[in-house]
Short mmCIF file of C-alpha atoms in Angstrom, two decimals:
data_model
loop_
_atom_site.label_atom_id
_atom_site.label_comp_id
_atom_site.label_asym_id
_atom_site.label_seq_id
_atom_site.Cartn_x
_atom_site.Cartn_y
_atom_site.Cartn_z
CA MET A 35 0.00 0.00 0.00
CA LYS A 36 1.26 3.45 -0.88
CA ILE A 37 1.07 6.34 1.56
CA ALA A 38 2.20 9.96 1.29
CA VAL A 39 5.04 11.03 3.58
CA ALA A 40 6.10 14.60 4.37
CA LYS A 41 9.27 14.74 6.45
CA GLY A 42 8.63 18.23 7.83
CA ASP A 43 10.90 21.01 9.04
CA GLY A 44 13.60 21.28 11.72
CA ILE A 45 14.01 17.89 13.37
CA GLY A 46 11.29 16.44 11.11
CA PRO A 47 13.58 14.73 8.57
CA GLU A 48 15.71 13.13 11.31
CA ILE A 49 12.85 11.64 13.30
CA MET A 50 10.94 10.60 10.15
CA ASP A 51 14.01 8.77 8.82
CA ALA A 52 14.34 6.98 12.17
CA VAL A 53 10.69 5.91 12.19
CA LEU A 54 10.73 4.70 8.59
CA ARG A 55 13.92 2.75 9.33
CA ILE A 56 12.07 1.01 12.19
CA PHE A 57 9.10 0.27 9.91
CA ASP A 58 11.35 -1.13 7.19
CA ALA A 59 13.11 -3.37 9.70
CA ALA A 60 9.70 -4.61 10.88
CA LYS A 61 8.81 -5.40 7.25
CA VAL A 62 5.80 -3.10 7.29
CA PRO A 63 4.13 -3.58 3.87
CA LEU A 64 4.02 0.08 2.86
CA GLU A 65 5.50 2.11 0.02
CA TYR A 66 6.30 5.77 0.64
CA THR A 67 5.63 8.61 -1.79
CA PHE A 68 7.42 11.68 -0.48
CA VAL A 69 5.60 15.00 -0.87
CA ASP A 70 6.69 18.62 -0.53
CA MET A 71 5.14 20.42 2.46
CA GLY A 72 6.35 22.79 5.15
CA LYS A 73 8.17 26.08 5.69
CA TRP A 74 10.57 25.65 2.79
CA VAL A 75 7.57 25.24 0.49
CA PHE A 76 6.09 28.49 1.87
CA ASP A 77 9.44 30.12 1.13
CA LYS A 78 9.16 28.99 -2.50
CA GLY A 79 5.96 30.98 -2.85
CA PHE A 80 3.25 28.37 -2.19
CA SER A 81 0.95 30.22 0.23
CA ASN A 82 -0.71 27.07 1.62
CA GLY A 83 2.61 25.35 2.43
CA MET A 84 2.24 22.50 -0.05
CA THR A 85 2.85 22.08 -3.77
CA PRO A 86 -0.07 21.23 -6.10
CA GLU A 87 1.62 17.88 -6.72
CA ALA A 88 1.65 17.13 -2.99
CA LYS A 89 -2.06 17.97 -2.69
CA HIS A 90 -2.90 15.69 -5.63
CA THR A 91 -0.80 12.82 -4.26
CA ILE A 92 -2.33 12.98 -0.78
CA GLU A 93 -5.86 13.10 -2.20
CA ASP A 94 -5.03 10.16 -4.46
CA LEU A 95 -3.52 7.97 -1.71
CA GLY A 96 -5.73 8.97 1.24
CA ILE A 97 -3.04 8.69 3.95
CA LEU A 98 -0.51 11.33 4.98
CA PHE A 99 2.26 10.60 7.50
CA LYS A 100 3.95 13.87 8.41
CA GLY A 101 6.65 15.29 10.60
CA PRO A 102 6.40 18.61 12.48
CA MET A 103 6.06 21.67 10.26
CA GLU A 104 6.74 25.34 10.83
CA THR A 105 4.57 28.21 9.63
CA PRO A 106 6.56 31.34 8.71
CA LYS A 107 5.94 34.15 11.18
CA GLY A 108 4.71 37.57 10.13
CA LYS A 109 3.94 36.71 6.51
CA GLY A 110 0.15 36.56 6.73
CA VAL A 111 0.01 32.85 5.89
CA LYS A 112 -2.02 30.14 7.61
CA SER A 113 -0.58 27.13 9.45
CA VAL A 114 0.04 24.29 7.00
CA ASN A 115 -0.91 21.84 9.76
CA VAL A 116 -4.35 23.42 10.25
CA THR A 117 -4.81 23.91 6.50
CA ALA A 118 -4.20 20.21 5.84
CA ARG A 119 -6.63 19.06 8.54
CA LYS A 120 -9.37 21.43 7.35
CA THR A 121 -8.87 21.04 3.59
CA TRP A 122 -9.35 17.28 3.77
CA ASN A 123 -12.04 17.36 6.49
CA THR A 124 -10.15 15.25 9.01
CA TYR A 125 -12.81 16.13 11.53
CA ALA A 126 -11.63 14.00 14.47
CA ASN A 127 -8.27 14.59 16.12
CA LYS A 128 -7.51 11.57 18.29
CA ARG A 129 -4.69 11.76 20.83
CA VAL A 130 -3.97 8.89 23.20
CA PHE A 131 -2.09 9.64 26.43
CA GLN A 132 -0.82 6.63 28.36
CA THR A 133 1.65 6.02 31.15
CA LEU A 134 4.90 4.86 29.53
CA HIS A 135 7.11 2.90 31.92
CA GLY A 136 10.55 4.43 31.71
CA VAL A 137 9.16 7.94 31.31
CA ASP A 138 8.96 9.30 34.84
CA THR A 139 6.21 11.72 35.83
CA VAL A 140 4.72 12.69 39.17
CA PHE A 141 1.87 10.26 38.44
CA SER A 142 4.04 7.30 37.46
CA LYS A 143 6.10 7.81 40.62
CA ALA A 144 2.87 7.79 42.64
CA GLY A 145 1.71 4.60 40.93
CA ILE A 146 -1.27 6.31 39.25
CA PRO A 147 -1.84 4.88 35.75
CA ILE A 148 -3.06 7.22 33.01
CA ASP A 149 -4.93 6.09 29.92
CA ILE A 150 -6.87 9.00 28.41
CA THR A 151 -8.03 9.48 24.83
CA ILE A 152 -8.85 13.03 23.77
CA VAL A 153 -11.06 13.40 20.70
CA ARG A 154 -10.95 16.99 19.50
CA GLU A 155 -13.19 18.48 16.85
CA ASN A 156 -10.74 19.46 14.14
CA ILE A 157 -12.42 21.74 11.59
CA GLU A 158 -14.56 24.43 13.21
CA ASP A 159 -14.52 26.75 16.22
CA THR A 160 -12.11 29.71 16.22
CA TYR A 161 -9.77 27.66 13.99
CA GLY A 162 -11.81 28.91 11.06
CA GLY A 163 -9.46 31.86 11.43
CA ILE A 164 -12.22 34.30 10.34
CA GLU A 165 -11.19 37.56 11.98
CA HIS A 166 -11.84 41.22 11.34
CA MET A 167 -10.84 44.55 12.86
CA LEU A 168 -14.17 46.30 13.51
CA THR A 169 -12.48 49.48 14.71
CA GLN A 170 -8.84 50.33 15.37
CA ASP A 171 -9.40 49.07 18.94
CA VAL A 172 -11.72 46.11 18.43
CA ALA A 173 -10.90 42.76 16.81
CA LEU A 174 -13.58 40.16 16.11
CA SER A 175 -13.13 36.41 15.69
CA ARG A 176 -16.06 34.35 14.47
CA ARG A 177 -16.58 31.01 16.19
CA PHE A 178 -18.48 28.47 14.11
CA ILE A 179 -19.97 25.39 15.76
CA THR A 180 -22.25 23.42 13.42
CA ARG A 181 -24.67 20.59 14.06
CA PRO A 182 -23.37 18.36 11.21
CA GLY A 183 -19.73 18.98 12.19
CA SER A 184 -20.41 18.27 15.86
CA LEU A 185 -22.32 15.08 15.05
CA GLN A 186 -19.46 13.85 12.87
CA VAL A 187 -16.81 14.02 15.58
CA ILE A 188 -19.10 12.95 18.43
CA LYS A 189 -20.31 9.86 16.53
CA TYR A 190 -16.68 8.99 15.81
CA ALA A 191 -15.83 9.32 19.52
CA PHE A 192 -18.70 7.05 20.58
CA GLU A 193 -17.90 4.42 17.94
CA MET A 194 -14.23 4.44 18.94
CA ALA A 195 -15.14 4.21 22.64
CA LYS A 196 -17.47 1.27 21.97
CA LYS A 197 -14.90 -0.54 19.82
CA ASN A 198 -12.16 -0.11 22.43
CA GLY A 199 -14.34 -1.12 25.37
CA ALA A 200 -14.16 2.29 27.03
CA ARG A 201 -15.67 2.59 30.51
CA ARG A 202 -16.65 6.26 30.19
CA ILE A 203 -17.05 8.98 27.57
CA THR A 204 -17.17 12.61 28.68
CA CYS A 205 -18.08 15.82 26.84
CA GLY A 206 -15.97 18.79 27.89
CA HIS A 207 -17.65 22.14 27.19
CA LYS A 208 -18.34 25.72 28.29
CA ALA A 209 -22.09 25.67 27.64
CA ASN A 210 -22.75 27.56 30.87
CA ILE A 211 -21.31 30.67 29.18
CA MET A 212 -21.43 30.00 25.43
CA LYS A 213 -24.98 28.74 25.47
CA LEU A 214 -25.51 28.63 21.71
CA THR A 215 -22.13 27.39 20.40
CA ASP A 216 -21.00 25.05 23.16
CA GLY A 217 -24.67 24.49 23.91
CA LEU A 218 -25.14 23.07 20.41
CA PHE A 219 -22.08 20.81 20.82
CA LEU A 220 -23.39 19.50 24.15
CA GLU A 221 -26.86 19.01 22.69
CA CYS A 222 -25.37 16.88 19.89
CA PHE A 223 -23.41 14.85 22.46
CA GLN A 224 -26.56 14.15 24.45
CA GLU A 225 -28.42 13.23 21.27
CA VAL A 226 -25.75 10.71 20.16
CA ALA A 227 -25.40 9.30 23.69
CA LYS A 228 -28.96 7.96 23.47
CA GLU A 229 -27.80 5.64 20.67
CA TYR A 230 -25.14 4.07 22.95
CA PRO A 231 -26.95 3.14 26.19
CA GLU A 232 -24.23 0.62 27.02
CA LEU A 233 -21.65 3.41 27.43
CA ARG A 234 -21.48 5.59 30.53
CA SER A 235 -21.67 9.16 29.20
CA ASP A 236 -21.53 12.46 31.06
CA ASP A 237 -20.42 16.05 30.60
CA ILE A 238 -18.22 18.49 32.48
CA ILE A 239 -17.42 22.21 32.22
CA VAL A 240 -13.99 22.50 30.65
CA ASP A 241 -12.28 24.50 33.42
CA ASP A 242 -13.49 21.92 35.97
CA LEU A 243 -12.20 19.23 33.60
CA ALA A 244 -8.75 20.83 33.55
CA MET A 245 -8.61 20.84 37.34
CA LYS A 246 -9.86 17.26 37.70
CA LEU A 247 -7.44 15.96 35.04
CA VAL A 248 -4.54 17.23 37.14
CA VAL A 249 -5.98 15.99 40.45
CA ARG A 250 -7.47 12.62 39.38
CA PRO A 251 -6.52 11.81 35.77
CA GLN A 252 -7.26 8.11 36.33
CA ASP A 253 -10.98 8.92 36.50
CA PHE A 254 -11.16 9.80 32.79
CA ASP A 255 -11.20 7.58 29.74
CA VAL A 256 -12.49 9.17 26.49
CA VAL A 257 -13.08 12.93 26.39
CA VAL A 258 -14.57 14.75 23.38
CA LEU A 259 -14.28 18.53 23.05
CA THR A 260 -14.58 21.43 20.63
CA ASN A 261 -11.49 22.50 18.69
CA LEU A 262 -9.81 25.18 20.83
CA GLN A 263 -10.72 23.57 24.15
CA GLY A 264 -9.56 20.20 22.80
CA ASP A 265 -6.25 21.72 21.70
CA ILE A 266 -5.57 23.11 25.19
CA ILE A 267 -6.75 20.04 27.11
CA SER A 268 -4.77 17.65 24.91
CA ASP A 269 -1.56 19.56 25.66
CA LEU A 270 -2.45 19.43 29.35
CA CYS A 271 -2.80 15.65 29.06
CA ALA A 272 0.55 15.46 27.28
CA GLY A 273 2.07 17.06 30.36
CA LEU A 274 0.58 14.29 32.51
CA VAL A 275 2.52 11.58 30.65
CA GLY A 276 5.84 13.30 30.05
CA GLY A 277 5.26 16.01 27.42
CA LEU A 278 4.58 16.38 23.72
CA GLY A 279 7.50 14.08 22.97
CA PHE A 280 5.21 11.20 23.96
CA ALA A 281 1.96 12.44 22.40
CA PRO A 282 0.78 10.74 19.19
CA SER A 283 -1.84 12.36 16.97
CA ALA A 284 -4.26 11.00 14.38
CA ASN A 285 -6.53 13.20 12.26
CA ILE A 286 -9.37 11.08 10.93
CA GLY A 287 -11.76 11.91 8.09
CA ASP A 288 -14.10 9.88 5.94
CA HIS A 289 -11.70 9.86 2.97
CA ILE A 290 -8.29 11.09 4.16
CA ALA A 291 -6.37 10.59 7.42
CA ILE A 292 -3.26 12.40 8.67
CA PHE A 293 -0.88 11.00 11.29
CA GLU A 294 1.66 13.38 12.76
CA ALA A 295 3.79 14.41 15.70
CA VAL A 296 2.21 17.47 17.31
CA HIS A 297 5.37 18.82 18.94
CA GLY A 298 7.37 21.63 17.36
CA THR A 299 10.20 21.59 14.87
CA ALA A 300 12.87 22.32 17.55
CA PRO A 301 15.16 24.30 15.21
CA ASP A 302 17.73 24.71 18.00
CA ILE A 303 18.61 21.00 17.80
CA ALA A 304 17.82 20.36 14.12
CA GLY A 305 20.57 18.52 12.27
CA LYS A 306 22.24 17.29 15.48
CA ASN A 307 20.66 13.80 15.43
CA ILE A 308 19.61 14.06 19.09
CA ALA A 309 15.81 14.48 18.78
CA ASN A 310 13.38 12.06 20.39
CA PRO A 311 11.36 10.19 17.69
CA THR A 312 8.89 8.58 20.14
CA ALA A 313 5.86 10.82 19.42
CA LEU A 314 6.17 10.35 15.68
CA LEU A 315 6.71 6.61 16.13
CA LEU A 316 3.57 6.35 18.29
CA SER A 317 1.66 8.29 15.63
CA GLY A 318 2.99 5.88 13.01
CA ILE A 319 1.89 2.90 15.11
CA SER A 320 -1.59 4.44 15.26
CA MET A 321 -1.47 4.73 11.46
CA LEU A 322 -0.56 1.05 11.10
CA ARG A 323 -3.58 0.06 13.19
CA HIS A 324 -5.80 2.39 11.16
CA LEU A 325 -4.63 0.55 8.04
CA GLY A 326 -5.30 -2.87 9.61
CA LEU A 327 -1.59 -3.73 10.06
CA MET A 328 -2.21 -4.97 13.58
CA GLU A 329 0.69 -7.42 13.83
CA ASN A 330 3.27 -4.94 12.55
CA ALA A 331 1.92 -2.30 14.94
CA ALA A 332 2.15 -4.67 17.92
CA ILE A 333 5.71 -5.77 17.07
CA VAL A 334 6.92 -2.17 16.83
CA GLU A 335 5.02 -0.94 19.88
CA ASN A 336 6.11 -3.83 22.10
CA ALA A 337 9.72 -3.15 21.09
CA LEU A 338 9.33 0.55 21.92
CA LEU A 339 7.70 -0.19 25.30
CA TYR A 340 10.39 -2.75 26.15
CA THR A 341 13.11 -0.26 25.17
CA LEU A 342 11.65 2.43 27.42
CA GLU A 343 11.28 -0.03 30.31
CA GLN A 344 14.99 -0.82 30.05
CA GLY A 345 15.80 2.82 30.72
CA VAL A 346 17.00 3.57 27.19
CA HIS A 347 16.43 7.23 26.43
CA THR A 348 17.31 10.26 24.35
CA GLY A 349 18.57 13.46 25.95
CA ASP A 350 15.16 15.00 26.68
CA PHE A 351 14.02 12.42 29.26
CA GLY A 352 15.14 9.53 31.40
CA ASP A 353 17.82 8.95 34.01
CA LYS A 354 20.47 11.65 33.64
CA ASN A 355 23.00 9.28 35.27
CA THR A 356 22.90 6.99 32.22
CA PRO A 357 24.13 8.10 28.79
CA ALA A 358 21.55 9.42 26.34
CA LEU A 359 21.38 7.92 22.86
CA ASN A 360 21.10 9.92 19.69
CA THR A 361 18.13 9.56 17.34
CA THR A 362 19.73 6.90 15.14
CA ALA A 363 21.01 4.79 18.03
CA PHE A 364 17.63 4.97 19.81
CA ALA A 365 15.92 3.65 16.68
CA GLU A 366 18.48 0.86 16.34
CA VAL A 367 17.88 -0.30 19.92
CA ILE A 368 14.16 -0.50 19.21
CA ILE A 369 14.86 -2.59 16.12
CA GLY A 370 17.10 -4.86 18.19
CA ASN A 371 14.23 -5.40 20.63
CA PHE A 372 11.78 -6.75 18.05
CA GLY A 373 10.13 -9.88 19.45
CA LYS A 374 10.66 -8.92 23.09
CA THR A 375 7.68 -8.47 25.40
CA PRO A 376 7.41 -5.49 27.76
CA GLU A 377 6.45 -6.13 31.37
CA HIS A 378 3.68 -3.54 31.18
CA MET A 379 1.03 -2.87 28.51
CA ALA A 380 2.16 -5.64 26.14
CA ARG A 381 0.18 -5.56 22.87
CA PRO A 382 -1.30 -8.81 21.51
CA LEU A 383 -0.01 -9.98 18.12
CA LEU A 384 -3.24 -9.84 16.15
CA PRO A 385 -3.08 -10.80 12.46
CA ASN A 386 -2.87 -8.13 9.79
CA ALA A 387 -5.96 -7.41 7.76
CA PRO A 388 -5.57 -7.73 3.96
CA VAL A 389 -3.85 -4.61 2.66
CA THR A 390 -6.04 -2.83 0.15
CA GLN A 391 -5.71 0.58 -1.45
CA THR A 392 -9.09 2.30 -1.28
CA ALA A 393 -9.34 5.35 -3.53
CA PHE A 394 -12.21 7.78 -3.07
CA LYS A 395 -12.75 9.87 -6.18
CA LEU A 396 -15.09 12.70 -5.33
CA SER A 397 -16.58 14.84 -8.08
CA ARG A 398 -18.08 17.55 -5.87
CA ASN A 399 -18.07 18.87 -2.34
CA GLU A 400 -20.34 17.11 0.13
CA MET A 401 -23.02 19.39 1.57
CA MET A 402 -23.95 18.65 5.19
CA VAL A 403 -27.35 20.11 6.10
CA SER A 404 -29.68 19.07 8.91
CA GLU A 405 -33.40 18.93 8.23
CA GLU A 406 -35.24 21.93 9.65
CA THR A 407 -38.10 20.82 11.89
CA GLN A 408 -39.47 24.33 12.50
CA GLN A 409 -39.79 27.40 10.32
CA GLU A 410 -37.10 30.06 10.62
CA ILE A 411 -38.27 33.64 11.07
CA ILE A 412 -36.36 36.92 11.44
CA VAL A 413 -37.38 38.86 14.56
CA GLY A 414 -34.68 41.52 14.72
CA VAL A 415 -31.10 42.49 14.04
CA ASP A 416 -27.93 43.33 15.95
CA MET A 417 -26.11 46.32 14.45
CA PHE A 418 -22.46 46.61 15.49
CA ILE A 419 -21.58 50.29 15.24
CA GLU A 420 -18.47 52.37 15.78
CA SER A 421 -18.89 55.28 18.20
CA SER A 422 -17.12 57.01 21.07
CA GLY A 423 -20.39 58.49 22.33
CA GLN A 424 -22.10 57.72 25.61
CA PRO A 425 -24.92 55.10 25.66
CA GLU A 426 -27.73 57.64 26.13
CA PHE A 427 -26.51 59.69 23.16
CA ILE A 428 -26.38 56.58 20.98
CA ALA A 429 -29.82 55.40 22.12
CA LYS A 430 -31.49 58.72 21.22
CA LYS A 431 -30.01 58.64 17.72
CA CYS A 432 -30.86 54.96 17.17
CA GLN A 433 -34.48 55.39 18.29
CA ARG A 434 -35.00 57.92 15.51
CA HIS A 435 -34.17 55.19 12.96
CA ALA A 436 -36.39 52.45 14.39
CA GLY A 437 -39.39 53.47 12.27
CA VAL A 438 -42.66 51.54 12.44
CA LYS A 439 -41.24 48.01 12.37
CA PHE A 440 -38.47 48.05 15.00
CA ASN A 441 -38.01 48.68 18.70
CA LEU A 442 -34.60 49.55 20.17
CA ILE A 443 -34.26 46.84 22.82
CA ASN A 444 -30.84 47.32 24.32
CA ILE A 445 -27.28 48.50 23.72
CA SER A 446 -24.24 46.55 24.88
CA ASN A 447 -20.50 47.11 24.86
CA ARG A 448 -18.12 44.12 24.88
CA GLY A 449 -21.15 41.94 25.67
CA THR A 450 -22.33 43.94 28.71
CA GLN A 451 -25.59 45.90 28.64
CA VAL A 452 -25.12 49.65 28.99
CA TRP A 453 -28.64 50.81 27.96
CA PRO A 454 -31.49 51.03 29.00
CA THR A 455 -29.84 50.06 32.29
CA GLY A 456 -26.18 49.80 33.10
CA SER A 457 -23.43 51.26 35.25
CA VAL A 458 -21.04 54.16 34.80
CA TYR A 459 -18.39 51.83 36.18
CA THR A 460 -18.49 49.74 32.99
CA ASN A 461 -15.48 50.68 30.86
CA LEU A 462 -16.35 51.15 27.19
CA VAL A 463 -14.61 50.74 23.85
CA ASN A 464 -15.59 52.45 20.61
CA GLN A 465 -17.78 49.64 19.31
CA TYR A 466 -21.35 49.01 20.45
CA ASN A 467 -23.92 46.33 19.68
CA VAL A 468 -27.30 47.96 19.11
CA ARG A 469 -30.17 45.46 19.21
CA PHE A 470 -33.41 46.11 17.35
CA GLU A 471 -36.35 43.71 17.54
CA SER A 472 -39.59 43.71 15.62
CA ILE A 473 -42.65 45.33 17.17
CA ASP A 474 -44.88 42.66 18.78
CA GLY A 475 -42.53 39.90 17.58
CA SER A 476 -43.85 40.18 14.00
CA PRO A 477 -41.74 38.43 11.35
CA LEU A 478 -39.37 40.67 9.43
CA THR A 479 -37.84 40.40 5.98
CA GLN A 480 -34.25 40.97 4.92
CA GLN A 481 -35.50 44.05 3.06
CA ASP A 482 -36.79 45.46 6.39
CA VAL A 483 -33.36 44.93 7.92
CA LEU A 484 -31.58 46.49 4.94
CA GLY A 485 -33.81 49.54 5.20
CA LEU A 486 -32.84 49.97 8.85
CA TYR A 487 -29.18 49.47 7.91
CA VAL A 488 -29.34 52.24 5.30
CA SER A 489 -31.12 54.62 7.67
CA LEU A 490 -28.78 53.96 10.61
CA SER A 491 -25.70 54.33 8.43
CA GLY A 492 -26.57 58.01 8.08
CA ASP A 493 -25.47 58.53 11.69
CA PHE A 494 -23.04 55.69 12.38
CA ARG A 495 -20.41 53.57 10.69
CA ILE A 496 -21.83 50.04 10.84
CA CYS A 497 -19.03 47.53 11.36
CA SER A 498 -21.11 44.37 11.10
CA SER A 499 -24.64 43.05 11.53
CA GLU A 500 -26.33 39.79 12.52
CA LEU A 501 -29.94 38.70 12.00
CA LEU A 502 -31.89 37.64 15.07
CA ASN A 503 -33.58 34.37 14.08
CA MET A 504 -36.09 32.13 15.80
CA TRP A 505 -37.10 28.53 15.12
CA GLY A 506 -40.50 28.04 16.70
CA GLU A 507 -40.16 29.23 20.29
CA ARG A 508 -36.39 28.81 20.27
CA LYS A 509 -34.24 31.95 20.08
CA GLY A 510 -31.19 31.77 17.85
CA TYR A 511 -29.32 34.52 19.66
CA SER A 512 -27.93 35.21 23.11
CA LEU A 513 -28.78 37.95 25.57
CA ALA A 514 -26.31 40.62 26.65
CA GLN A 515 -24.71 40.31 30.07
CA GLY A 516 -27.12 42.04 32.42
CA GLN A 517 -30.02 42.13 29.97
#
């Protein structure tokens, strides 16, 4: 089977060469097609960090194994890592964090075993990178959480938990504050949980989750989160087991999957042959299992676990009283330990599934739309305006533009209501949200809203606007703090 391989930047080529040498020694039945991605590709003028040939190859083969990659700073370009995950809709980021004997942490020394799988939504949230400066003082980032996208990753998490015999699956969220976005994610979790009554499912506010992971990590099994929260919590979990050098990562989509080390490129040690290849090797082992190469995966992983148990280490971890091995020597020791069984966490030698190359040739983009069960109506609009005036001054001007179809309901600044009630102790910036709703809740048209926009623009610069929608009795918008 052919897979695409991108060696990456910094220490990427060294650790990728070490991992592929281990795979070759284990007679892993894969062929590697090397593709051009990373900082040096940005520097050649490719703004997405990959050549057109690389994109075609990855889409043709369906599997990308990649080393760490750097995004040039200050050039207005997007991260190639995020671009790859989003372009190919690898909607589930799976990271497994386990106690590795030979990698000392405060928990391993206390005899507390850790086995946590974080499933992070990988496409949406603030990682859409949709940002605007509304005024010279106010930046806006749009956070998209969608029902179809949430269902995709949550269903994956439940299926994976069921397949692996998980004892618990938890939704981490901030729905107590972000009632619509995180609220939608939590709602989808609760909806999917009904289809898996055999699994214990629960939810937890993400800040409480962070505290409990540090205090009692052994209580958690599978945790599914939105993108940004999942990014932060997965790095926290990496710290529980020894750092990002021991954190594998799999990005799973319906057609394409990406396996990578999530640590940085470490340019300070690049070219010195001293980097730790463990994270990339663990990611590669996850890739082998994804491809059905169970026996090869077990042979390599057992050799790695045995090697760590023996106290063999690179310079970034382990007993400082014993000599550290370089990248090449560390890989060679692992190869020499093929066939040996670790004392802890030994993997069973399951047979490989038949290796088949599955090519998905798509002719158009898939559209994911949920069926609407209730009619959508427009009941108002939020107008985001630029002004340095006081709330009362703004309210008087806005009321003159309300006409016969709108009522001025409230004015807020940075999410806090400042009119009709508020406090002079609330500090203000030069951007307000002015909320108009229809008189008596009557449905409005987009033409009604545009008419208000034109009228209001005579007095204010309008930075942005959002329709206030309702589905049945359900409001599709949040209230201001203090409203």
